[in-house]
Every structure is written in structure tokens, then in C-alpha cells.
PDB file of C-alpha atoms in Angstrom:
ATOM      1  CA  UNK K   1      14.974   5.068  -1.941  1.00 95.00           C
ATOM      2  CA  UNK K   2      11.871   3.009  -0.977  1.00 97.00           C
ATOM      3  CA  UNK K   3       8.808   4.783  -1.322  1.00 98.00           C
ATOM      4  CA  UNK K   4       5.394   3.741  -0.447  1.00 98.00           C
ATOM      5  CA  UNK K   5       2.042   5.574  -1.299  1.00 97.00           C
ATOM      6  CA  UNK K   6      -1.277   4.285   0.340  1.00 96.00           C
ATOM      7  CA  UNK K   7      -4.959   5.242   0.831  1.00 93.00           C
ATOM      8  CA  UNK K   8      -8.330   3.363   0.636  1.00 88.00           C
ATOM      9  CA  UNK K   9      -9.141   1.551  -3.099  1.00 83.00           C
ATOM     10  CA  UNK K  10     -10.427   4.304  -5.517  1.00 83.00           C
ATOM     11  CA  UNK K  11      -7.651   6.922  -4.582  1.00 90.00           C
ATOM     12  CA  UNK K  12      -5.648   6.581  -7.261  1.00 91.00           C
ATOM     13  CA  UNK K  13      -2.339   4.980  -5.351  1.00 93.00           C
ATOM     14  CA  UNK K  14      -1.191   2.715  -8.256  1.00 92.00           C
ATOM     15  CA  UNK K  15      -1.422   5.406 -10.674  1.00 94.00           C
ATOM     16  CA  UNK K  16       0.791   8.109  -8.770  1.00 96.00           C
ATOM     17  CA  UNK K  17       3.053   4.888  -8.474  1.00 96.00           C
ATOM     18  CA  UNK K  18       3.554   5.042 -12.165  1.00 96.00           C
ATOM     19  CA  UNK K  19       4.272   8.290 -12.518  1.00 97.00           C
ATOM     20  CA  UNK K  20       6.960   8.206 -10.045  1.00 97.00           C
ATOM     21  CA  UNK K  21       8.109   5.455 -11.305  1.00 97.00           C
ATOM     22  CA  UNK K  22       8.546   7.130 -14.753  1.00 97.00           C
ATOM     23  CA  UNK K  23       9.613  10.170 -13.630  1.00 96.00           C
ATOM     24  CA  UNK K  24      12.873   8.619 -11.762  1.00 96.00           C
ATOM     25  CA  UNK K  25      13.121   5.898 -14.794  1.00 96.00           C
ATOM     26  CA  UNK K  26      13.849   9.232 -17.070  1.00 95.00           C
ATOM     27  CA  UNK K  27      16.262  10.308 -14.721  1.00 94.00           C
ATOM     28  CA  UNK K  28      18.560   6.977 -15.797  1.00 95.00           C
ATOM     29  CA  UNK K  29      17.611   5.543 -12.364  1.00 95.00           C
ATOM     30  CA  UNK K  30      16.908   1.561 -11.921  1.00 96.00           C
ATOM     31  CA  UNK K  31      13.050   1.832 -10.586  1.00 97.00           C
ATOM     32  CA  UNK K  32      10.799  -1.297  -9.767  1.00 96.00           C
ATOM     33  CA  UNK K  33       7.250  -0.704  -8.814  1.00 95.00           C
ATOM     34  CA  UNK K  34       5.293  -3.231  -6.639  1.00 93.00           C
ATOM     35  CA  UNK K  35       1.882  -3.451  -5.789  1.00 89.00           C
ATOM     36  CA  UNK K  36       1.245  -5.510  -2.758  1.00 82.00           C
ATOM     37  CA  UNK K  37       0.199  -7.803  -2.077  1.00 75.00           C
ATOM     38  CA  UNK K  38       0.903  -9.160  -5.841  1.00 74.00           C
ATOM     39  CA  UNK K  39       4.167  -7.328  -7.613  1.00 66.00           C
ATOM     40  CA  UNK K  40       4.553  -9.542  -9.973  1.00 73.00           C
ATOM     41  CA  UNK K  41       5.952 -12.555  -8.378  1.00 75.00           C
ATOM     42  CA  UNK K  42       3.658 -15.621  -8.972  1.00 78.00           C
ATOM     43  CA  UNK K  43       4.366 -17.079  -5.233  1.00 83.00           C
ATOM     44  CA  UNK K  44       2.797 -13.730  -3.767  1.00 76.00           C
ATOM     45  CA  UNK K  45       0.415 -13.846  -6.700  1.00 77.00           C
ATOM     46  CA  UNK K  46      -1.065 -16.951  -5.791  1.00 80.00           C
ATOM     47  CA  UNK K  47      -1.409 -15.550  -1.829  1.00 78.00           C
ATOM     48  CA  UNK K  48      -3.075 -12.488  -3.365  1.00 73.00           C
ATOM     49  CA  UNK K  49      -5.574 -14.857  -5.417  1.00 79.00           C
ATOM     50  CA  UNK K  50      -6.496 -16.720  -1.719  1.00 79.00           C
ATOM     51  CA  UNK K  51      -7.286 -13.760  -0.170  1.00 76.00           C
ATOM     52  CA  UNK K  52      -9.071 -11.423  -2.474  1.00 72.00           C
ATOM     53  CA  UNK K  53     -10.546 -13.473  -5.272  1.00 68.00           C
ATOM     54  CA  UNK K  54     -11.400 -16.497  -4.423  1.00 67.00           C
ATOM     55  CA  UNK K  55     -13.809 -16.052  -1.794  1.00 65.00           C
ATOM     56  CA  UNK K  56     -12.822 -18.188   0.772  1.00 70.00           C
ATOM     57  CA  UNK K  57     -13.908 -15.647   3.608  1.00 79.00           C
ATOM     58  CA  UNK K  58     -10.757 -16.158   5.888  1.00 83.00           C
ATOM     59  CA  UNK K  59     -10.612 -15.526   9.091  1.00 91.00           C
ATOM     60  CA  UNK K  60      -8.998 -11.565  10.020  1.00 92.00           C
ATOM     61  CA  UNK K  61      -5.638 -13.083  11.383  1.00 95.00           C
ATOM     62  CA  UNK K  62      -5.194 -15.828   8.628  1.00 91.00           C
ATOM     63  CA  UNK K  63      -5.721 -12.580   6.193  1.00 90.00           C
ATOM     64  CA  UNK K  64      -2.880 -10.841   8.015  1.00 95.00           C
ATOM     65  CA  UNK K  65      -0.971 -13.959   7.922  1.00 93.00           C
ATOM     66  CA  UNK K  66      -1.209 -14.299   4.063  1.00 90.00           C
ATOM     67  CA  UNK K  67      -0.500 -10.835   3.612  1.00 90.00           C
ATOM     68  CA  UNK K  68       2.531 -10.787   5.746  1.00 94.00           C
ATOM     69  CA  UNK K  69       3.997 -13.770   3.880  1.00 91.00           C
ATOM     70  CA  UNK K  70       3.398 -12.330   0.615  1.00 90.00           C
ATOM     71  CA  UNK K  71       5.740  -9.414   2.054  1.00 93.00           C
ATOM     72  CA  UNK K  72       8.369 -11.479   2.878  1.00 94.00           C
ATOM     73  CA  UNK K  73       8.630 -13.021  -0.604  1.00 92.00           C
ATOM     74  CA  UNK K  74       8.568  -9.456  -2.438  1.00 93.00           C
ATOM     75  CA  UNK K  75      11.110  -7.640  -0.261  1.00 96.00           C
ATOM     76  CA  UNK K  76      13.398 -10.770  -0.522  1.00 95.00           C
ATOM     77  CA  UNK K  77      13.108 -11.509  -3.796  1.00 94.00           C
ATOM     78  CA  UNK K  78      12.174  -7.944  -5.781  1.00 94.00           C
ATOM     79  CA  UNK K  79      12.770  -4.892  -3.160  1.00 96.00           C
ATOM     80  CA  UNK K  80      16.357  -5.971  -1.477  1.00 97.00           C
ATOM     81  CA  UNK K  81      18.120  -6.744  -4.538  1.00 97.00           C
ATOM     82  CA  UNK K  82      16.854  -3.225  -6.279  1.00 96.00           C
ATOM     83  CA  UNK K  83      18.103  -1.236  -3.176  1.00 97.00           C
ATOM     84  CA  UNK K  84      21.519  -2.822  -2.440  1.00 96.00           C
ATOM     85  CA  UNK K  85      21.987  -1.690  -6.422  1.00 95.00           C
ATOM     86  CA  UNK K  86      21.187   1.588  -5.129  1.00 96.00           C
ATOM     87  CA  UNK K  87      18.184   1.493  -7.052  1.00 97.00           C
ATOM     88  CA  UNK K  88      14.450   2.732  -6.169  1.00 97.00           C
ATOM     89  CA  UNK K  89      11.519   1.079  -4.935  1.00 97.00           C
ATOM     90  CA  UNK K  90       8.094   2.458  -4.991  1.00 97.00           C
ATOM     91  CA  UNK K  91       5.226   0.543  -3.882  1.00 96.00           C
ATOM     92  CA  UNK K  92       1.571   0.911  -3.857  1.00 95.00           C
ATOM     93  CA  UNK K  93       0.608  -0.078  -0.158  1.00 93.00           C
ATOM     94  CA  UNK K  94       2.579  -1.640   2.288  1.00 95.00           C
ATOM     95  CA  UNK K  95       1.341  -3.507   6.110  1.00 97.00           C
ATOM     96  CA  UNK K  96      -0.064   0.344   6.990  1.00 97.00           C
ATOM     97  CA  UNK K  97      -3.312  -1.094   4.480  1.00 95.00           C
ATOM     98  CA  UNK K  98      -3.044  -4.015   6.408  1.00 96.00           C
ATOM     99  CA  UNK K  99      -3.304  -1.743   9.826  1.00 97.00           C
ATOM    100  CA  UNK K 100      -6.213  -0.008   8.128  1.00 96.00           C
ATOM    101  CA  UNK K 101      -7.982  -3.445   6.708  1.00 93.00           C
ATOM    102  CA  UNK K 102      -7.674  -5.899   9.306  1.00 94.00           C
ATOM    103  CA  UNK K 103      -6.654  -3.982  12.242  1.00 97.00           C
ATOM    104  CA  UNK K 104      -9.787  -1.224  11.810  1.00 96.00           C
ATOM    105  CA  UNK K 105     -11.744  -2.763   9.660  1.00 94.00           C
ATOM    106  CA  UNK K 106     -11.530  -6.545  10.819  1.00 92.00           C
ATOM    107  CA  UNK K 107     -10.454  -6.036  14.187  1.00 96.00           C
ATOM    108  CA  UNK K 108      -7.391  -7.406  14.600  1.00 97.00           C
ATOM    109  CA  UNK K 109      -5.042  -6.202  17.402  1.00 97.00           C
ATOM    110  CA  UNK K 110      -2.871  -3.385  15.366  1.00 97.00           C
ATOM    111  CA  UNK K 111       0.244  -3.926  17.713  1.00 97.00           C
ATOM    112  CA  UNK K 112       0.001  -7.503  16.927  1.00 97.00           C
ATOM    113  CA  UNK K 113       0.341  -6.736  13.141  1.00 98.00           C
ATOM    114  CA  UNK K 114       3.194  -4.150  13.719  1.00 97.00           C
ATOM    115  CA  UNK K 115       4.472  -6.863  16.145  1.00 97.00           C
ATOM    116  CA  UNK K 116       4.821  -9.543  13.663  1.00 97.00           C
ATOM    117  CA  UNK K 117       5.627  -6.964  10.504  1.00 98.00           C
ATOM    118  CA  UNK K 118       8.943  -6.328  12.484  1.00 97.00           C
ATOM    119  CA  UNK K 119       9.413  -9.670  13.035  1.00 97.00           C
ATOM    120  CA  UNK K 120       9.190 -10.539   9.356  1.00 97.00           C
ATOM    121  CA  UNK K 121      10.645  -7.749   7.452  1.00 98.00           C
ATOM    122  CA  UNK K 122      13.652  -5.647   8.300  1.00 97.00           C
ATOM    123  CA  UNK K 123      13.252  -2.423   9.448  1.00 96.00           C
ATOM    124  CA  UNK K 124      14.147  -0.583   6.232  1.00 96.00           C
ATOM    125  CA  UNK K 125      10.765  -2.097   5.350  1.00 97.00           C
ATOM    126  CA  UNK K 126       9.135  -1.040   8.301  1.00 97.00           C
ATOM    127  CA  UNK K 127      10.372   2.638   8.142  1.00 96.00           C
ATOM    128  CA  UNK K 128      10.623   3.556   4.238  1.00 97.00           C
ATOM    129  CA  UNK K 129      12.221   6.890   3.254  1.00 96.00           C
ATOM    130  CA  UNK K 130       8.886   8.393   2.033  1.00 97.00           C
ATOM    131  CA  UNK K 131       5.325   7.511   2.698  1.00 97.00           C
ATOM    132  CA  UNK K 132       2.021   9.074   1.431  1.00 97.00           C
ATOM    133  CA  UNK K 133      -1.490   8.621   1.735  1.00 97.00           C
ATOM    134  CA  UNK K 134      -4.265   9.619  -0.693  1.00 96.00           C
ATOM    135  CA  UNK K 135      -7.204  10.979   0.643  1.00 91.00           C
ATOM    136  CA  UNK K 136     -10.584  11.553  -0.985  1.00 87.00           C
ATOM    137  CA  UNK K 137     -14.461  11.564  -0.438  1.00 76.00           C
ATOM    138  CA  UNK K 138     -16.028   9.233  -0.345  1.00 72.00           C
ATOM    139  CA  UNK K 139     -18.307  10.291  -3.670  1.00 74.00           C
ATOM    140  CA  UNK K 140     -15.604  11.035  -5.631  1.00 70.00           C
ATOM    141  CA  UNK K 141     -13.407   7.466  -4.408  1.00 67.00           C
ATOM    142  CA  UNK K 142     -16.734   5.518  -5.058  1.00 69.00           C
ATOM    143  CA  UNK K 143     -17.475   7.109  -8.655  1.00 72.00           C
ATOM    144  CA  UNK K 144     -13.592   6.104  -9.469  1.00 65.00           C
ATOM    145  CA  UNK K 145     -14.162   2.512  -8.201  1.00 64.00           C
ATOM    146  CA  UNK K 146     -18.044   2.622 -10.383  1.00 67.00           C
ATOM    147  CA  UNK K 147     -15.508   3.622 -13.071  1.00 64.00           C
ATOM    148  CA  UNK K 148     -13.341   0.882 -12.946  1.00 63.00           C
ATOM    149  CA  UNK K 149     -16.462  -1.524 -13.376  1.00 56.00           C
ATOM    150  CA  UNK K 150     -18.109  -3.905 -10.927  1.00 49.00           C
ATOM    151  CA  UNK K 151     -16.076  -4.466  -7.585  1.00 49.00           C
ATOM    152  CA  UNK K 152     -14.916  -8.200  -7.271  1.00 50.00           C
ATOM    153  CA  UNK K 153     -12.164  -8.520  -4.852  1.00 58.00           C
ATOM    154  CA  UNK K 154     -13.225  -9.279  -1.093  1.00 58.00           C
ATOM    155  CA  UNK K 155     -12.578  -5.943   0.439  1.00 64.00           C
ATOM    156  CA  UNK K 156     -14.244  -3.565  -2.311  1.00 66.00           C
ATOM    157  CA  UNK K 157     -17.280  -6.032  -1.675  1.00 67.00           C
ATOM    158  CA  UNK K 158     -17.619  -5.505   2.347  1.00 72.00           C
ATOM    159  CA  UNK K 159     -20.542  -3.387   3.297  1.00 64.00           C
ATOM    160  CA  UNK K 160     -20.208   0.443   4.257  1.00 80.00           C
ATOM    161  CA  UNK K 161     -19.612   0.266   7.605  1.00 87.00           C
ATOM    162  CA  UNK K 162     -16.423  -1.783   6.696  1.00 86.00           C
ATOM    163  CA  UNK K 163     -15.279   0.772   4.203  1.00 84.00           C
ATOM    164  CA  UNK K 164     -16.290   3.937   6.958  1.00 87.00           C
ATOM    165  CA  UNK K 165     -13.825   2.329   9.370  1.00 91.00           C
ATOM    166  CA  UNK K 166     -11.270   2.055   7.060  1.00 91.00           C
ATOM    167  CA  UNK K 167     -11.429   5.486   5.610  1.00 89.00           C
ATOM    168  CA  UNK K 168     -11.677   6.640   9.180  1.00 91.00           C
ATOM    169  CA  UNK K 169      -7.857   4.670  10.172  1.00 95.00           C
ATOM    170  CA  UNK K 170      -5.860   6.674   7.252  1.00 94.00           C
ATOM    171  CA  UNK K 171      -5.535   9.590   9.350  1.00 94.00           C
ATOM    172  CA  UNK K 172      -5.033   7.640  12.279  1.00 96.00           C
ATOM    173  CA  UNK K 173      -2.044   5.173  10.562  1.00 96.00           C
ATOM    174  CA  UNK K 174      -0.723   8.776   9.093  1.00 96.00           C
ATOM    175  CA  UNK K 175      -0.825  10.892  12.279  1.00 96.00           C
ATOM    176  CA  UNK K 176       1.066   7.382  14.102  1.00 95.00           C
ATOM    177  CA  UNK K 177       3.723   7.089  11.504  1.00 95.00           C
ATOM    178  CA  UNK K 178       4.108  10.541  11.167  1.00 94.00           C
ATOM    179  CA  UNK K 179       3.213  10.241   6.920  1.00 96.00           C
ATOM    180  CA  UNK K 180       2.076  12.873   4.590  1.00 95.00           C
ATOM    181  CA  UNK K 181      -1.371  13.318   3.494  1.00 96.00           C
ATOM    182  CA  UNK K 182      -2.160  14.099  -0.018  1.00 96.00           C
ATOM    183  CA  UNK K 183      -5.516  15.285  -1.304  1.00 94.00           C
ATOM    184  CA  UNK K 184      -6.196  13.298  -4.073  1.00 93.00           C
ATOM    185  CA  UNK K 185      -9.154  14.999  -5.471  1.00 90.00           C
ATOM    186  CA  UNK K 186      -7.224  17.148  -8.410  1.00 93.00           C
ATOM    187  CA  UNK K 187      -6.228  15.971 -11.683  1.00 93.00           C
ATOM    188  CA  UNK K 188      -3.579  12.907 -11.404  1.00 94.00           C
ATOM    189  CA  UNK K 189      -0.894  15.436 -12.847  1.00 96.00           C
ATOM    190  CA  UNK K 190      -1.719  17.957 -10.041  1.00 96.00           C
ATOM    191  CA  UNK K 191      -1.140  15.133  -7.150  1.00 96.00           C
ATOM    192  CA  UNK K 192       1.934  13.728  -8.848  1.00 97.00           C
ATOM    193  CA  UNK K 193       3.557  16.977  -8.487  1.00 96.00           C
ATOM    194  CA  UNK K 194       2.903  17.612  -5.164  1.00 96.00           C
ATOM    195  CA  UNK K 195       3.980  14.109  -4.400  1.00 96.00           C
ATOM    196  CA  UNK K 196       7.172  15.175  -6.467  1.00 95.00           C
ATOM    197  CA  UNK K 197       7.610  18.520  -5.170  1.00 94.00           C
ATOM    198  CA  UNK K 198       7.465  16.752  -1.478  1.00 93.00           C
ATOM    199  CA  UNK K 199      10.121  14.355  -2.380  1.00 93.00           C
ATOM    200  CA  UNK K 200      12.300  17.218  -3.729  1.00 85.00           C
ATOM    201  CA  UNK K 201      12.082  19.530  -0.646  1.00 74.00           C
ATOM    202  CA  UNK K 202      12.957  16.210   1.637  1.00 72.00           C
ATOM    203  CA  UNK K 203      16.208  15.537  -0.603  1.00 75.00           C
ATOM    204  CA  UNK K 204      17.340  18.982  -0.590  1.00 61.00           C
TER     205      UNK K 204
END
């Protein structure tokens, strides 16, 4: 399976990732959890590092660029090799932040980014067996990000009107590619078992 769970920063997407991740590994399943656009691979590492901490203040398309490549390198090298084994891969975010970031939020033509997505990844990447998106307001999503210290990467620091637009695309990006929503206001073991119960019903 290749799961992905999104939503804006603050919603709690890499945690939920865990859990699943846990949840499956207990089950005597092989699990590998990425978090894009890093996972764990110093190549997409080093793109992550360009575009979010460094400052550099790229243009939109060069950020969709970088993000794309830094795709390309985790499904070859960390996703493909998990599923052929018949293993699981659960990521936090995939190129439907990337819709929601640069396409909303930066203005970059979305069917350009789904245009070149498909033209980079394969379309087991494109279409992934389950996809979620965490939704929250904004008080409680800002007190969670307050929580987790001072924002430093480039998107966390973009004004509100930024951050508006792209809370405003999840429900676009979800209603487009047909995704579940998931109110992710209740406790983190309350969301991970809807998010559990979901994939359940699905599988039968």
C-alpha cells in the first residue's frame, strides 16, 4: 500500500504517519515512512535545505522544480523498492502540498505541476491507494505550530494571506482528487483511529 496523509503545517500529518506506521509495523509488515520533501535520503535532504532553510527566496517554479526532483529521488530510491517487496509506504505529503503551496499560494499554474508530476513519477505515485487530509482552525493549527517553537522554514514564515490561501486549496485539492478529509482537532489517538477505521472499511 502507499499511503499519503496531508494538510497545512500544524495539523499533525507526521504524527498520524507514525502511528500508522507502527500500527502496520506490529502487524509483521515491512513499513517505511517518508516525509517529503526530506525522507531521509541526504540527496533530497540537501534539496529540502535549498528550499526551506536557507533563505534563498526562489522563484515559485524553481520551488516546484526542487520539489519535484526531490520526488524522483525518494520514490526511486526508498518507495519502489518497499512496494515491489509488497511492503507499505506512508508518507507525510506528497505534490498535492505542492498544488496547495505553489499552485495557491505562489501562483503557479496547478495543471502545470500535475503536468510535470506525471511526467516525473509513475502513476502509482500520482494515484496512491489512500490519501487524507487534516483539517483544523486556524487557532488551534497556529497554537500547535507556537508549540513547536519559533517558525524557521520559508513557508511557516510567509505572511497570512499566504497561509489563508493555502488553507483555503485543501478542500479544493481534496474535492479534485476525490481524498478524505479528517478533522484533526481531537486527541491524536482519536484521529489515528478514524484514519485506521477508514483504511479498514476500504480493505474489506
Amino acid at each position: 500500500m502507499y499511503i499519503v496523509i496531508e494538510g497545512q503545517d500544524g495539523t499533525g500529518k507526521s504524527t498520524q504517519a507514525e502511528m500508522l506506521k507502527t500500527h502496520f509495523e506490529q502487524q509483521g509488515r515491512k513499513v517505511v515512512m517518508l516525509e517529503e520533501p526530506d525522507g531521509d535520503l541526504p540527496q533530497a535532504h540537501d534539496l529540502h535545505d535549498m528550499i526551506l532553510t536557507r533563505g534563498y527566496n526562489l522563484e515559485p517554479l524553481t520551488n516546484v522544480l526542487l520539489f519535484t526532483a526531490a520526488r524522483v529521488e525518494l520514490w526511486r530510491k526508498i518507495a519502489e523498492p518497499v512496494l515491489r517487496e509488497g511492503g507499505i509506504v506512508i508518507s507525510a505529503r506528497n505534490y498535492w502540498s505542492t498544488i496547495a503551496y505553489q499552485g495557491y499560494g505562489e501562483g503557479v499554474s496547478r495543471s502545470k505541476i500535475i503536468r510535470l508530476t506525471k511526467e516525473m513519477l509513475p502513476e502509482r505515485y500520482v494515484h496512491p491507494d489512500y490519501g487524507f487530509i487534516l483539517t483544523v482552525s486556524d487557532e488551534v493549527r497556529l497554537a500547535r505550530q507556537r508549540g513547536r517553537g519559533k517558525a524557521t522554514e520559508t513557508f511557516e514564515l510567509k505572511p497570512s494571506e499566504f497561509q489563508q490561501k493555502v488553507n483555503a486549496a485543501y478542500p479544493k485539492i481534496a474535492k479534485e482528487f476525490n481524498l478524505t478529509i479528517v478533522d484533526a482537532s481531537p486527541s491524536p489517538d482519536e484521529i489515528f483511529a478514524t484514519i485506521k477505521r477508514m483504511i479498514s472499511v476500504a480493505q474489506g
